[in-house]
Amino acid sequence: MSTLEIRNLRAGLPGSDHDILRGIDLTIRSGEVHAVMGPNGSGKSTLSHVLMGKPEYEVRGGTVTLDGVDLLALPTHERAQAGLFLAMQYPTEIPGVRLDELLGEALVAAGRAASPADLTDTIAGQAERIGFDDRFLDRFVNVDLSGGEKKRNETLQLSVLRPRFAILDELDSGLDVDALRAVSRRIEAETNEAGLGVLAITHYKRLLEELRPDVVHVLSRGRIVATGGPDLAEELERTGYAAYADEEAEAQRKADEAAKPTIERPEGFDDPFGDPLADL
Ligand code: ADP
Ligand code: MG
């Protein structure tokens, strides 16, 4: 039994004294599925990025521990080795790196090296379980995949790496009904068979009908403002987020957008968390 514990987590952007995350408290245990829902700009992706250690954000207070290990003190790859996984809202393309190479190295780093033949079998088996066409397996990671195929690719990586906790940032976006069902079944099986704990971030009840959450939280302006059972997602679908959003939030969102720092990137450097559409 593992526990991911987030206590009073506060974070923002360097150079801005506004906190995007304003004191998040969440405890997720093995096998539990927690949904975080919230309006655009409430801080959902920021939460996922801060948990995984995206350098763009400044942590201003609070703690994040996985079985007592201080994750905030670790670089991203060590957080992954400790058992945390992020399925990104916008998965990154990595030209030049094949999926089997990526997964092979990740397993070595986790102390679970697999022989090439075993790795190939594992990847093929997992791909079949989620209906991920094996012609994509030889490609460079996420290169020339559609939005939905990238989301399946993230799920495939999760299935092979078998983390203890997975953050799924809008895994449903870009997936059609059948694909959504297939990836949800796979993740649900992982919660039951291996005790995976899940933090599923979504706008929509659609994902939660497939990946049935134990607990639903509403995030608004960087705070969890409501926590309940699956019925809370039903209620949100009916009422929308109006009760949780307000004009002040919108004004703050615009101020943050305006204060966005320009990041000078050295030639050839690609932020592994970057928005792949940003350069288009
Ligand atoms: P969500 O995923 O809930 O839609 P985000 O976490 O992406 O929201 O963003 C929360 C707020 O923080 C928004 O107002 C957004 O504009 C702002 N924000 C997040 N990251 C950045 C950034 N890198 N630069 C400027 N503003 C940002
Ligand atoms: Mg987001």
PDB file of C-alpha atoms and ligand atoms in Angstrom:
ATOM      1  CA  MET A   1       0.000   0.000   0.000  1.00  0.00           C
ATOM      2  CA  SER A   2       1.444   3.346  -1.098  1.00  0.00           C
ATOM      3  CA  THR A   3       0.337   6.897  -0.373  1.00  0.00           C
ATOM      4  CA  LEU A   4       0.799  10.063  -2.398  1.00  0.00           C
ATOM      5  CA  GLU A   5       0.278  12.975  -0.072  1.00  0.00           C
ATOM      6  CA  ILE A   6      -0.028  16.605  -1.147  1.00  0.00           C
ATOM      7  CA  ARG A   7      -0.150  19.134   1.677  1.00  0.00           C
ATOM      8  CA  ASN A   8      -0.879  22.844   1.335  1.00  0.00           C
ATOM      9  CA  LEU A   9       0.895  22.987  -2.038  1.00  0.00           C
ATOM     10  CA  ARG A  10       1.391  26.495  -3.348  1.00  0.00           C
ATOM     11  CA  ALA A  11       3.083  27.396  -6.619  1.00  0.00           C
ATOM     12  CA  GLY A  12       3.292  30.146  -9.185  1.00  0.00           C
ATOM     13  CA  LEU A  13       5.457  31.548 -11.931  1.00  0.00           C
ATOM     14  CA  PRO A  14       8.785  33.172 -11.141  1.00  0.00           C
ATOM     15  CA  GLY A  15       8.494  36.932 -11.294  1.00  0.00           C
ATOM     16  CA  SER A  16       4.774  36.958 -10.465  1.00  0.00           C
ATOM     17  CA  ASP A  17       3.609  37.069  -6.863  1.00  0.00           C
ATOM     18  CA  HIS A  18       0.282  35.487  -7.791  1.00  0.00           C
ATOM     19  CA  ASP A  19      -0.067  31.879  -6.676  1.00  0.00           C
ATOM     20  CA  ILE A  20      -1.656  29.652  -9.342  1.00  0.00           C
ATOM     21  CA  LEU A  21      -1.928  26.819  -6.809  1.00  0.00           C
ATOM     22  CA  ARG A  22      -3.128  28.281  -3.529  1.00  0.00           C
ATOM     23  CA  GLY A  23      -2.866  25.467  -1.025  1.00  0.00           C
ATOM     24  CA  ILE A  24      -3.783  22.076  -2.471  1.00  0.00           C
ATOM     25  CA  ASP A  25      -4.451  19.165  -0.122  1.00  0.00           C
ATOM     26  CA  LEU A  26      -4.940  15.693  -1.581  1.00  0.00           C
ATOM     27  CA  THR A  27      -4.200  12.192  -0.350  1.00  0.00           C
ATOM     28  CA  ILE A  28      -4.306   9.305  -2.819  1.00  0.00           C
ATOM     29  CA  ARG A  29      -3.757   5.704  -1.805  1.00  0.00           C
ATOM     30  CA  SER A  30      -2.966   2.645  -3.884  1.00  0.00           C
ATOM     31  CA  GLY A  31      -5.913   1.478  -5.956  1.00  0.00           C
ATOM     32  CA  GLU A  32      -7.892   4.718  -5.560  1.00  0.00           C
ATOM     33  CA  VAL A  33      -9.098   6.835  -8.479  1.00  0.00           C
ATOM     34  CA  HIS A  34      -9.430  10.540  -7.698  1.00  0.00           C
ATOM     35  CA  ALA A  35     -10.872  12.892 -10.293  1.00  0.00           C
ATOM     36  CA  VAL A  36      -9.989  16.578 -10.348  1.00  0.00           C
ATOM     37  CA  MET A  37     -12.466  18.630 -12.328  1.00  0.00           C
ATOM     38  CA  GLY A  38     -12.498  22.364 -12.797  1.00  0.00           C
ATOM     39  CA  PRO A  39     -13.010  25.178 -15.248  1.00  0.00           C
ATOM     40  CA  ASN A  40     -10.399  26.294 -17.763  1.00  0.00           C
ATOM     41  CA  GLY A  41      -7.509  28.032 -16.089  1.00  0.00           C
ATOM     42  CA  SER A  42      -8.251  26.744 -12.591  1.00  0.00           C
ATOM     43  CA  GLY A  43      -4.761  25.241 -12.271  1.00  0.00           C
ATOM     44  CA  LYS A  44      -5.285  21.593 -13.223  1.00  0.00           C
ATOM     45  CA  SER A  45      -2.340  21.301 -15.606  1.00  0.00           C
ATOM     46  CA  THR A  46      -0.192  23.420 -13.304  1.00  0.00           C
ATOM     47  CA  LEU A  47      -0.884  20.901 -10.541  1.00  0.00           C
ATOM     48  CA  SER A  48       0.156  18.018 -12.793  1.00  0.00           C
ATOM     49  CA  HIS A  49       3.317  19.844 -13.875  1.00  0.00           C
ATOM     50  CA  VAL A  50       4.316  20.904 -10.366  1.00  0.00           C
ATOM     51  CA  LEU A  51       3.853  17.340  -9.117  1.00  0.00           C
ATOM     52  CA  MET A  52       6.122  16.055 -11.887  1.00  0.00           C
ATOM     53  CA  GLY A  53       8.684  18.852 -11.438  1.00  0.00           C
ATOM     54  CA  LYS A  54       8.325  21.073 -14.491  1.00  0.00           C
ATOM     55  CA  PRO A  55      11.044  23.704 -13.979  1.00  0.00           C
ATOM     56  CA  GLU A  56       8.847  26.549 -15.232  1.00  0.00           C
ATOM     57  CA  TYR A  57       6.996  26.742 -11.900  1.00  0.00           C
ATOM     58  CA  GLU A  58       8.150  27.936  -8.510  1.00  0.00           C
ATOM     59  CA  VAL A  59       6.953  25.931  -5.515  1.00  0.00           C
ATOM     60  CA  ARG A  60       6.192  28.424  -2.752  1.00  0.00           C
ATOM     61  CA  GLY A  61       5.081  26.163   0.049  1.00  0.00           C
ATOM     62  CA  GLY A  62       3.708  22.802   1.078  1.00  0.00           C
ATOM     63  CA  THR A  63       4.899  19.244   0.666  1.00  0.00           C
ATOM     64  CA  VAL A  64       4.450  16.322  -1.723  1.00  0.00           C
ATOM     65  CA  THR A  65       5.497  12.900  -0.501  1.00  0.00           C
ATOM     66  CA  LEU A  66       5.278   9.391  -1.919  1.00  0.00           C
ATOM     67  CA  ASP A  67       5.467   6.922   0.961  1.00  0.00           C
ATOM     68  CA  GLY A  68       7.258   9.586   2.941  1.00  0.00           C
ATOM     69  CA  VAL A  69       9.806  10.401   0.204  1.00  0.00           C
ATOM     70  CA  ASP A  70       9.994  14.158  -0.442  1.00  0.00           C
ATOM     71  CA  LEU A  71       9.214  14.353  -4.162  1.00  0.00           C
ATOM     72  CA  LEU A  72       9.693  18.118  -4.363  1.00  0.00           C
ATOM     73  CA  ALA A  73      13.380  17.640  -3.581  1.00  0.00           C
ATOM     74  CA  LEU A  74      13.861  15.313  -6.574  1.00  0.00           C
ATOM     75  CA  PRO A  75      14.424  16.056 -10.266  1.00  0.00           C
ATOM     76  CA  THR A  76      11.708  14.812 -12.624  1.00  0.00           C
ATOM     77  CA  HIS A  77      13.397  11.546 -13.612  1.00  0.00           C
ATOM     78  CA  GLU A  78      13.860  10.570  -9.968  1.00  0.00           C
ATOM     79  CA  ARG A  79      10.193  11.305  -9.281  1.00  0.00           C
ATOM     80  CA  ALA A  80       9.440   8.881 -12.112  1.00  0.00           C
ATOM     81  CA  GLN A  81      11.782   6.297 -10.600  1.00  0.00           C
ATOM     82  CA  ALA A  82      10.011   6.779  -7.268  1.00  0.00           C
ATOM     83  CA  GLY A  83       6.819   5.657  -9.008  1.00  0.00           C
ATOM     84  CA  LEU A  84       5.099   8.786 -10.335  1.00  0.00           C
ATOM     85  CA  PHE A  85       3.886   8.964 -13.941  1.00  0.00           C
ATOM     86  CA  LEU A  86       2.346  11.838 -15.892  1.00  0.00           C
ATOM     87  CA  ALA A  87       0.249  11.333 -19.000  1.00  0.00           C
ATOM     88  CA  MET A  88       0.550  14.824 -20.428  1.00  0.00           C
ATOM     89  CA  GLN A  89      -2.323  16.890 -21.778  1.00  0.00           C
ATOM     90  CA  TYR A  90      -0.135  17.589 -24.828  1.00  0.00           C
ATOM     91  CA  PRO A  91       2.281  14.645 -25.225  1.00  0.00           C
ATOM     92  CA  THR A  92       5.647  15.663 -26.611  1.00  0.00           C
ATOM     93  CA  GLU A  93       7.091  14.401 -29.881  1.00  0.00           C
ATOM     94  CA  ILE A  94      10.635  13.093 -29.515  1.00  0.00           C
ATOM     95  CA  PRO A  95      12.212  12.754 -32.971  1.00  0.00           C
ATOM     96  CA  GLY A  96      15.104  10.299 -33.010  1.00  0.00           C
ATOM     97  CA  VAL A  97      13.947   8.243 -30.017  1.00  0.00           C
ATOM     98  CA  ARG A  98      11.978   5.066 -30.572  1.00  0.00           C
ATOM     99  CA  LEU A  99       9.310   3.980 -28.116  1.00  0.00           C
ATOM    100  CA  ASP A 100      11.050   0.681 -27.314  1.00  0.00           C
ATOM    101  CA  GLU A 101      14.315   2.526 -26.613  1.00  0.00           C
ATOM    102  CA  LEU A 102      12.534   4.987 -24.343  1.00  0.00           C
ATOM    103  CA  LEU A 103      10.754   2.272 -22.399  1.00  0.00           C
ATOM    104  CA  GLY A 104      13.843   0.037 -22.280  1.00  0.00           C
ATOM    105  CA  GLU A 105      15.928   2.833 -20.728  1.00  0.00           C
ATOM    106  CA  ALA A 106      13.146   3.784 -18.321  1.00  0.00           C
ATOM    107  CA  LEU A 107      12.958   0.186 -17.107  1.00  0.00           C
ATOM    108  CA  VAL A 108      16.747   0.057 -16.672  1.00  0.00           C
ATOM    109  CA  ALA A 109      16.583   3.277 -14.623  1.00  0.00           C
ATOM    110  CA  ALA A 110      13.847   1.758 -12.487  1.00  0.00           C
ATOM    111  CA  GLY A 111      16.016  -1.331 -11.875  1.00  0.00           C
ATOM    112  CA  ARG A 112      13.708  -3.563 -13.935  1.00  0.00           C
ATOM    113  CA  ALA A 113      15.783  -4.091 -17.094  1.00  0.00           C
ATOM    114  CA  ALA A 114      14.098  -6.388 -19.633  1.00  0.00           C
ATOM    115  CA  SER A 115      15.742  -8.362 -22.436  1.00  0.00           C
ATOM    116  CA  PRO A 116      15.020  -6.946 -25.915  1.00  0.00           C
ATOM    117  CA  ALA A 117      12.812  -9.934 -26.740  1.00  0.00           C
ATOM    118  CA  ASP A 118      10.812  -9.614 -23.502  1.00  0.00           C
ATOM    119  CA  LEU A 119      10.461  -5.886 -23.972  1.00  0.00           C
ATOM    120  CA  THR A 120       9.167  -6.315 -27.525  1.00  0.00           C
ATOM    121  CA  ASP A 121       6.655  -8.909 -26.311  1.00  0.00           C
ATOM    122  CA  THR A 122       5.509  -6.735 -23.420  1.00  0.00           C
ATOM    123  CA  ILE A 123       5.031  -3.682 -25.621  1.00  0.00           C
ATOM    124  CA  ALA A 124       3.179  -5.658 -28.288  1.00  0.00           C
ATOM    125  CA  GLY A 125       0.933  -7.294 -25.687  1.00  0.00           C
ATOM    126  CA  GLN A 126       0.074  -4.018 -23.998  1.00  0.00           C
ATOM    127  CA  ALA A 127      -0.493  -2.282 -27.349  1.00  0.00           C
ATOM    128  CA  GLU A 128      -2.996  -4.979 -28.275  1.00  0.00           C
ATOM    129  CA  ARG A 129      -4.866  -4.549 -24.994  1.00  0.00           C
ATOM    130  CA  ILE A 130      -5.594  -0.905 -25.764  1.00  0.00           C
ATOM    131  CA  GLY A 131      -6.033  -1.253 -29.517  1.00  0.00           C
ATOM    132  CA  PHE A 132      -2.855   0.649 -30.349  1.00  0.00           C
ATOM    133  CA  ASP A 133      -1.846  -0.299 -33.865  1.00  0.00           C
ATOM    134  CA  ASP A 134       1.539  -2.028 -33.896  1.00  0.00           C
ATOM    135  CA  ARG A 135       2.610  -0.085 -36.985  1.00  0.00           C
ATOM    136  CA  PHE A 136       3.054   2.882 -34.604  1.00  0.00           C
ATOM    137  CA  LEU A 137       5.490   0.999 -32.405  1.00  0.00           C
ATOM    138  CA  ASP A 138       8.473   1.480 -34.728  1.00  0.00           C
ATOM    139  CA  ARG A 139       8.010   5.222 -34.981  1.00  0.00           C
ATOM    140  CA  PHE A 140       9.812   7.868 -33.045  1.00  0.00           C
ATOM    141  CA  VAL A 141       7.915   8.703 -29.848  1.00  0.00           C
ATOM    142  CA  ASN A 142       4.672  10.493 -30.738  1.00  0.00           C
ATOM    143  CA  VAL A 143       6.021  11.684 -34.093  1.00  0.00           C
ATOM    144  CA  ASP A 144       3.261  11.789 -36.737  1.00  0.00           C
ATOM    145  CA  LEU A 145       0.643  10.452 -34.343  1.00  0.00           C
ATOM    146  CA  SER A 146      -2.803  12.012 -34.114  1.00  0.00           C
ATOM    147  CA  GLY A 147      -3.952  13.541 -30.807  1.00  0.00           C
ATOM    148  CA  GLY A 148      -5.857  10.389 -29.880  1.00  0.00           C
ATOM    149  CA  GLU A 149      -2.982   8.092 -30.868  1.00  0.00           C
ATOM    150  CA  LYS A 150      -0.666  10.094 -28.618  1.00  0.00           C
ATOM    151  CA  LYS A 151      -3.062   9.560 -25.720  1.00  0.00           C
ATOM    152  CA  ARG A 152      -3.038   5.816 -26.404  1.00  0.00           C
ATOM    153  CA  ASN A 153       0.740   5.975 -26.550  1.00  0.00           C
ATOM    154  CA  GLU A 154       0.809   7.578 -23.085  1.00  0.00           C
ATOM    155  CA  THR A 155      -1.421   4.783 -21.797  1.00  0.00           C
ATOM    156  CA  LEU A 156       0.842   2.193 -23.398  1.00  0.00           C
ATOM    157  CA  GLN A 157       3.859   3.685 -21.609  1.00  0.00           C
ATOM    158  CA  LEU A 158       1.945   3.610 -18.335  1.00  0.00           C
ATOM    159  CA  SER A 159       1.038  -0.059 -18.872  1.00  0.00           C
ATOM    160  CA  VAL A 160       4.637  -1.058 -19.525  1.00  0.00           C
ATOM    161  CA  LEU A 161       6.247   1.086 -16.804  1.00  0.00           C
ATOM    162  CA  ARG A 162       3.614   0.262 -14.166  1.00  0.00           C
ATOM    163  CA  PRO A 163       4.044   3.300 -11.911  1.00  0.00           C
ATOM    164  CA  ARG A 164       2.563   3.455  -8.420  1.00  0.00           C
ATOM    165  CA  PHE A 165       0.677   6.685  -9.134  1.00  0.00           C
ATOM    166  CA  ALA A 166      -0.446   8.117 -12.452  1.00  0.00           C
ATOM    167  CA  ILE A 167      -1.593  11.648 -13.157  1.00  0.00           C
ATOM    168  CA  LEU A 168      -3.763  11.684 -16.274  1.00  0.00           C
ATOM    169  CA  ASP A 169      -4.100  15.240 -17.600  1.00  0.00           C
ATOM    170  CA  GLU A 170      -7.174  15.274 -19.860  1.00  0.00           C
ATOM    171  CA  LEU A 171      -6.490  11.788 -21.139  1.00  0.00           C
ATOM    172  CA  ASP A 172      -9.929  11.909 -22.724  1.00  0.00           C
ATOM    173  CA  SER A 173      -9.185  14.790 -25.099  1.00  0.00           C
ATOM    174  CA  GLY A 174      -8.848  13.537 -28.662  1.00  0.00           C
ATOM    175  CA  LEU A 175     -10.070  10.016 -27.891  1.00  0.00           C
ATOM    176  CA  ASP A 176     -13.174   8.638 -29.546  1.00  0.00           C
ATOM    177  CA  VAL A 177     -15.663   6.619 -27.495  1.00  0.00           C
ATOM    178  CA  ASP A 178     -14.083   3.232 -28.261  1.00  0.00           C
ATOM    179  CA  ALA A 179     -10.536   4.389 -27.560  1.00  0.00           C
ATOM    180  CA  LEU A 180     -11.652   6.075 -24.355  1.00  0.00           C
ATOM    181  CA  ARG A 181     -13.255   2.850 -23.226  1.00  0.00           C
ATOM    182  CA  ALA A 182     -10.165   0.789 -24.111  1.00  0.00           C
ATOM    183  CA  VAL A 183      -7.691   3.024 -22.238  1.00  0.00           C
ATOM    184  CA  SER A 184     -10.052   3.379 -19.272  1.00  0.00           C
ATOM    185  CA  ARG A 185     -10.433  -0.411 -18.998  1.00  0.00           C
ATOM    186  CA  ARG A 186      -6.654  -0.792 -19.101  1.00  0.00           C
ATOM    187  CA  ILE A 187      -6.084   1.801 -16.380  1.00  0.00           C
ATOM    188  CA  GLU A 188      -8.888   0.411 -14.247  1.00  0.00           C
ATOM    189  CA  ALA A 189      -7.332  -3.058 -14.513  1.00  0.00           C
ATOM    190  CA  GLU A 190      -4.041  -1.592 -13.319  1.00  0.00           C
ATOM    191  CA  THR A 191      -5.768  -0.095 -10.276  1.00  0.00           C
ATOM    192  CA  ASN A 192      -7.305  -3.465  -9.441  1.00  0.00           C
ATOM    193  CA  GLU A 193      -4.406  -5.767 -10.293  1.00  0.00           C
ATOM    194  CA  ALA A 194      -1.386  -3.680  -9.334  1.00  0.00           C
ATOM    195  CA  GLY A 195      -2.891  -1.101  -6.970  1.00  0.00           C
ATOM    196  CA  LEU A 196      -2.192   1.852  -9.234  1.00  0.00           C
ATOM    197  CA  GLY A 197      -3.407   5.121  -7.687  1.00  0.00           C
ATOM    198  CA  VAL A 198      -4.858   7.615 -10.175  1.00  0.00           C
ATOM    199  CA  LEU A 199      -5.293  11.376 -10.270  1.00  0.00           C
ATOM    200  CA  ALA A 200      -7.513  11.903 -13.313  1.00  0.00           C
ATOM    201  CA  ILE A 201      -7.826  15.500 -14.448  1.00  0.00           C
ATOM    202  CA  THR A 202     -10.743  16.217 -16.732  1.00  0.00           C
ATOM    203  CA  HIS A 203     -13.380  18.756 -17.719  1.00  0.00           C
ATOM    204  CA  TYR A 204     -15.861  16.125 -18.649  1.00  0.00           C
ATOM    205  CA  LYS A 205     -17.970  13.459 -17.039  1.00  0.00           C
ATOM    206  CA  ARG A 206     -17.413  11.322 -20.161  1.00  0.00           C
ATOM    207  CA  LEU A 207     -14.063  10.035 -18.852  1.00  0.00           C
ATOM    208  CA  LEU A 208     -15.528   9.431 -15.413  1.00  0.00           C
ATOM    209  CA  GLU A 209     -18.277   7.241 -16.820  1.00  0.00           C
ATOM    210  CA  GLU A 210     -15.547   4.914 -18.069  1.00  0.00           C
ATOM    211  CA  LEU A 211     -12.903   5.379 -15.377  1.00  0.00           C
ATOM    212  CA  ARG A 212     -15.157   5.354 -12.356  1.00  0.00           C
ATOM    213  CA  PRO A 213     -13.645   7.570  -9.661  1.00  0.00           C
ATOM    214  CA  ASP A 214     -13.854   6.880  -5.938  1.00  0.00           C
ATOM    215  CA  VAL A 215     -13.551  10.573  -5.121  1.00  0.00           C
ATOM    216  CA  VAL A 216     -14.265  13.725  -7.163  1.00  0.00           C
ATOM    217  CA  HIS A 217     -12.649  17.073  -6.342  1.00  0.00           C
ATOM    218  CA  VAL A 218     -13.482  20.463  -7.814  1.00  0.00           C
ATOM    219  CA  LEU A 219     -10.518  22.753  -8.402  1.00  0.00           C
ATOM    220  CA  SER A 220     -11.262  26.447  -8.693  1.00  0.00           C
ATOM    221  CA  ARG A 221      -8.708  29.251  -8.732  1.00  0.00           C
ATOM    222  CA  GLY A 222      -5.975  27.015  -7.409  1.00  0.00           C
ATOM    223  CA  ARG A 223      -7.916  25.529  -4.525  1.00  0.00           C
ATOM    224  CA  ILE A 224      -9.979  22.424  -3.998  1.00  0.00           C
ATOM    225  CA  VAL A 225     -13.345  23.905  -3.209  1.00  0.00           C
ATOM    226  CA  ALA A 226     -15.480  20.757  -3.108  1.00  0.00           C
ATOM    227  CA  THR A 227     -14.910  17.037  -2.629  1.00  0.00           C
ATOM    228  CA  GLY A 228     -17.491  14.325  -3.008  1.00  0.00           C
ATOM    229  CA  GLY A 229     -18.428  11.020  -4.591  1.00  0.00           C
ATOM    230  CA  PRO A 230     -19.170  10.311  -8.256  1.00  0.00           C
ATOM    231  CA  ASP A 231     -22.484  12.168  -7.883  1.00  0.00           C
ATOM    232  CA  LEU A 232     -20.505  15.426  -7.703  1.00  0.00           C
ATOM    233  CA  ALA A 233     -19.439  14.874 -11.335  1.00  0.00           C
ATOM    234  CA  GLU A 234     -23.110  14.360 -12.273  1.00  0.00           C
ATOM    235  CA  GLU A 235     -24.025  17.601 -10.580  1.00  0.00           C
ATOM    236  CA  LEU A 236     -21.251  19.512 -12.376  1.00  0.00           C
ATOM    237  CA  GLU A 237     -22.439  18.149 -15.704  1.00  0.00           C
ATOM    238  CA  ARG A 238     -25.866  19.655 -14.964  1.00  0.00           C
ATOM    239  CA  THR A 239     -24.885  22.945 -13.365  1.00  0.00           C
ATOM    240  CA  GLY A 240     -21.513  23.679 -14.984  1.00  0.00           C
ATOM    241  CA  TYR A 241     -18.753  25.387 -13.062  1.00  0.00           C
ATOM    242  CA  ALA A 242     -20.592  28.680 -12.692  1.00  0.00           C
ATOM    243  CA  ALA A 243     -20.932  28.221  -8.973  1.00  0.00           C
ATOM    244  CA  TYR A 244     -17.173  27.832  -8.674  1.00  0.00           C
ATOM    245  CA  ALA A 245     -15.821  30.365 -11.171  1.00  0.00           C
ATOM    246  CA  ASP A 246     -16.071  34.121 -10.970  1.00  0.00           C
ATOM    247  CA  GLU A 247     -14.995  37.335 -12.594  1.00  0.00           C
ATOM    248  CA  GLU A 248     -12.028  37.779 -10.310  1.00  0.00           C
ATOM    249  CA  ALA A 249     -10.633  34.495 -11.627  1.00  0.00           C
ATOM    250  CA  GLU A 250     -11.017  35.649 -15.203  1.00  0.00           C
ATOM    251  CA  ALA A 251      -9.238  38.936 -14.459  1.00  0.00           C
ATOM    252  CA  GLN A 252      -6.416  37.039 -12.777  1.00  0.00           C
ATOM    253  CA  ARG A 253      -6.135  34.675 -15.730  1.00  0.00           C
ATOM    254  CA  LYS A 254      -5.693  37.601 -18.083  1.00  0.00           C
ATOM    255  CA  ALA A 255      -3.086  39.185 -15.783  1.00  0.00           C
ATOM    256  CA  ASP A 256      -1.129  35.916 -15.660  1.00  0.00           C
ATOM    257  CA  GLU A 257      -1.273  35.548 -19.410  1.00  0.00           C
ATOM    258  CA  ALA A 258       0.079  39.094 -19.830  1.00  0.00           C
ATOM    259  CA  ALA A 259       2.880  38.423 -17.331  1.00  0.00           C
ATOM    260  CA  LYS A 260       3.962  35.269 -19.144  1.00  0.00           C
ATOM    261  CA  PRO A 261       7.761  35.365 -19.382  1.00  0.00           C
ATOM    262  CA  THR A 262       9.418  34.825 -22.731  1.00  0.00           C
ATOM    263  CA  ILE A 263      11.741  31.873 -22.468  1.00  0.00           C
ATOM    264  CA  GLU A 264      14.913  31.999 -24.549  1.00  0.00           C
ATOM    265  CA  ARG A 265      15.585  28.508 -25.805  1.00  0.00           C
ATOM    266  CA  PRO A 266      19.037  27.478 -26.921  1.00  0.00           C
ATOM    267  CA  GLU A 267      19.240  26.050 -30.436  1.00  0.00           C
ATOM    268  CA  GLY A 268      17.937  22.488 -30.526  1.00  0.00           C
ATOM    269  CA  PHE A 269      16.577  22.546 -26.974  1.00  0.00           C
ATOM    270  CA  ASP A 270      13.093  21.202 -26.640  1.00  0.00           C
ATOM    271  CA  ASP A 271      11.213  21.528 -23.362  1.00  0.00           C
ATOM    272  CA  PRO A 272      10.002  17.969 -22.669  1.00  0.00           C
ATOM    273  CA  PHE A 273       6.777  19.445 -21.284  1.00  0.00           C
ATOM    274  CA  GLY A 274       6.412  22.053 -24.049  1.00  0.00           C
ATOM    275  CA  ASP A 275       3.296  22.592 -26.061  1.00  0.00           C
ATOM    276  CA  PRO A 276       4.073  20.911 -29.430  1.00  0.00           C
ATOM    277  CA  LEU A 277       1.743  23.326 -31.199  1.00  0.00           C
ATOM    278  CA  ALA A 278       3.549  26.388 -29.889  1.00  0.00           C
ATOM    279  CA  ASP A 279       6.094  26.441 -32.719  1.00  0.00           C
ATOM    280  CA  LEU A 280       3.584  26.021 -35.528  1.00  0.00           C
TER     281      LEU A 280
HETATM  282  P1  ADP B   1      -6.133  24.329 -16.465  1.00  0.00           P
HETATM  283  O1  ADP B   1      -5.267  23.168 -16.817  1.00  0.00           O
HETATM  284  O2  ADP B   1      -6.990  24.112 -15.258  1.00  0.00           O
HETATM  285  O3  ADP B   1      -6.961  24.804 -17.626  1.00  0.00           O
HETATM  286  P2  ADP B   1      -3.601  25.715 -16.096  1.00  0.00           P
HETATM  287  O4  ADP B   1      -2.997  25.014 -14.938  1.00  0.00           O
HETATM  288  O5  ADP B   1      -3.080  25.395 -17.437  1.00  0.00           O
HETATM  289  O6  ADP B   1      -5.197  25.557 -16.053  1.00  0.00           O
HETATM  290  O7  ADP B   1      -3.455  27.285 -15.854  1.00  0.00           O
HETATM  291  C1  ADP B   1      -3.864  27.917 -14.628  1.00  0.00           C
HETATM  292  C2  ADP B   1      -3.637  29.404 -14.706  1.00  0.00           C
HETATM  293  O8  ADP B   1      -2.243  29.694 -14.688  1.00  0.00           O
HETATM  294  C3  ADP B   1      -4.167  30.057 -15.966  1.00  0.00           C
HETATM  295  O9  ADP B   1      -4.596  31.336 -15.625  1.00  0.00           O
HETATM  296  C4  ADP B   1      -2.947  30.088 -16.876  1.00  0.00           C
HETATM  297  O10 ADP B   1      -3.038  31.106 -17.827  1.00  0.00           O
HETATM  298  C5  ADP B   1      -1.844  30.344 -15.860  1.00  0.00           C
HETATM  299  N1  ADP B   1      -0.576  29.740 -16.294  1.00  0.00           N
HETATM  300  C6  ADP B   1      -0.191  28.458 -16.164  1.00  0.00           C
HETATM  301  N2  ADP B   1       1.036  28.244 -16.675  1.00  0.00           N
HETATM  302  C7  ADP B   1       1.424  29.446 -17.164  1.00  0.00           C
HETATM  303  C8  ADP B   1       2.594  29.912 -17.830  1.00  0.00           C
HETATM  304  N3  ADP B   1       3.598  29.077 -18.093  1.00  0.00           N
HETATM  305  N4  ADP B   1       2.646  31.210 -18.172  1.00  0.00           N
HETATM  306  C9  ADP B   1       1.618  32.053 -17.898  1.00  0.00           C
HETATM  307  N5  ADP B   1       0.507  31.688 -17.288  1.00  0.00           N
HETATM  308  C10 ADP B   1       0.391  30.405 -16.918  1.00  0.00           C
HETATM  309 MG    MG B   2      -5.011  21.943 -18.537  1.00  0.00          MG
END
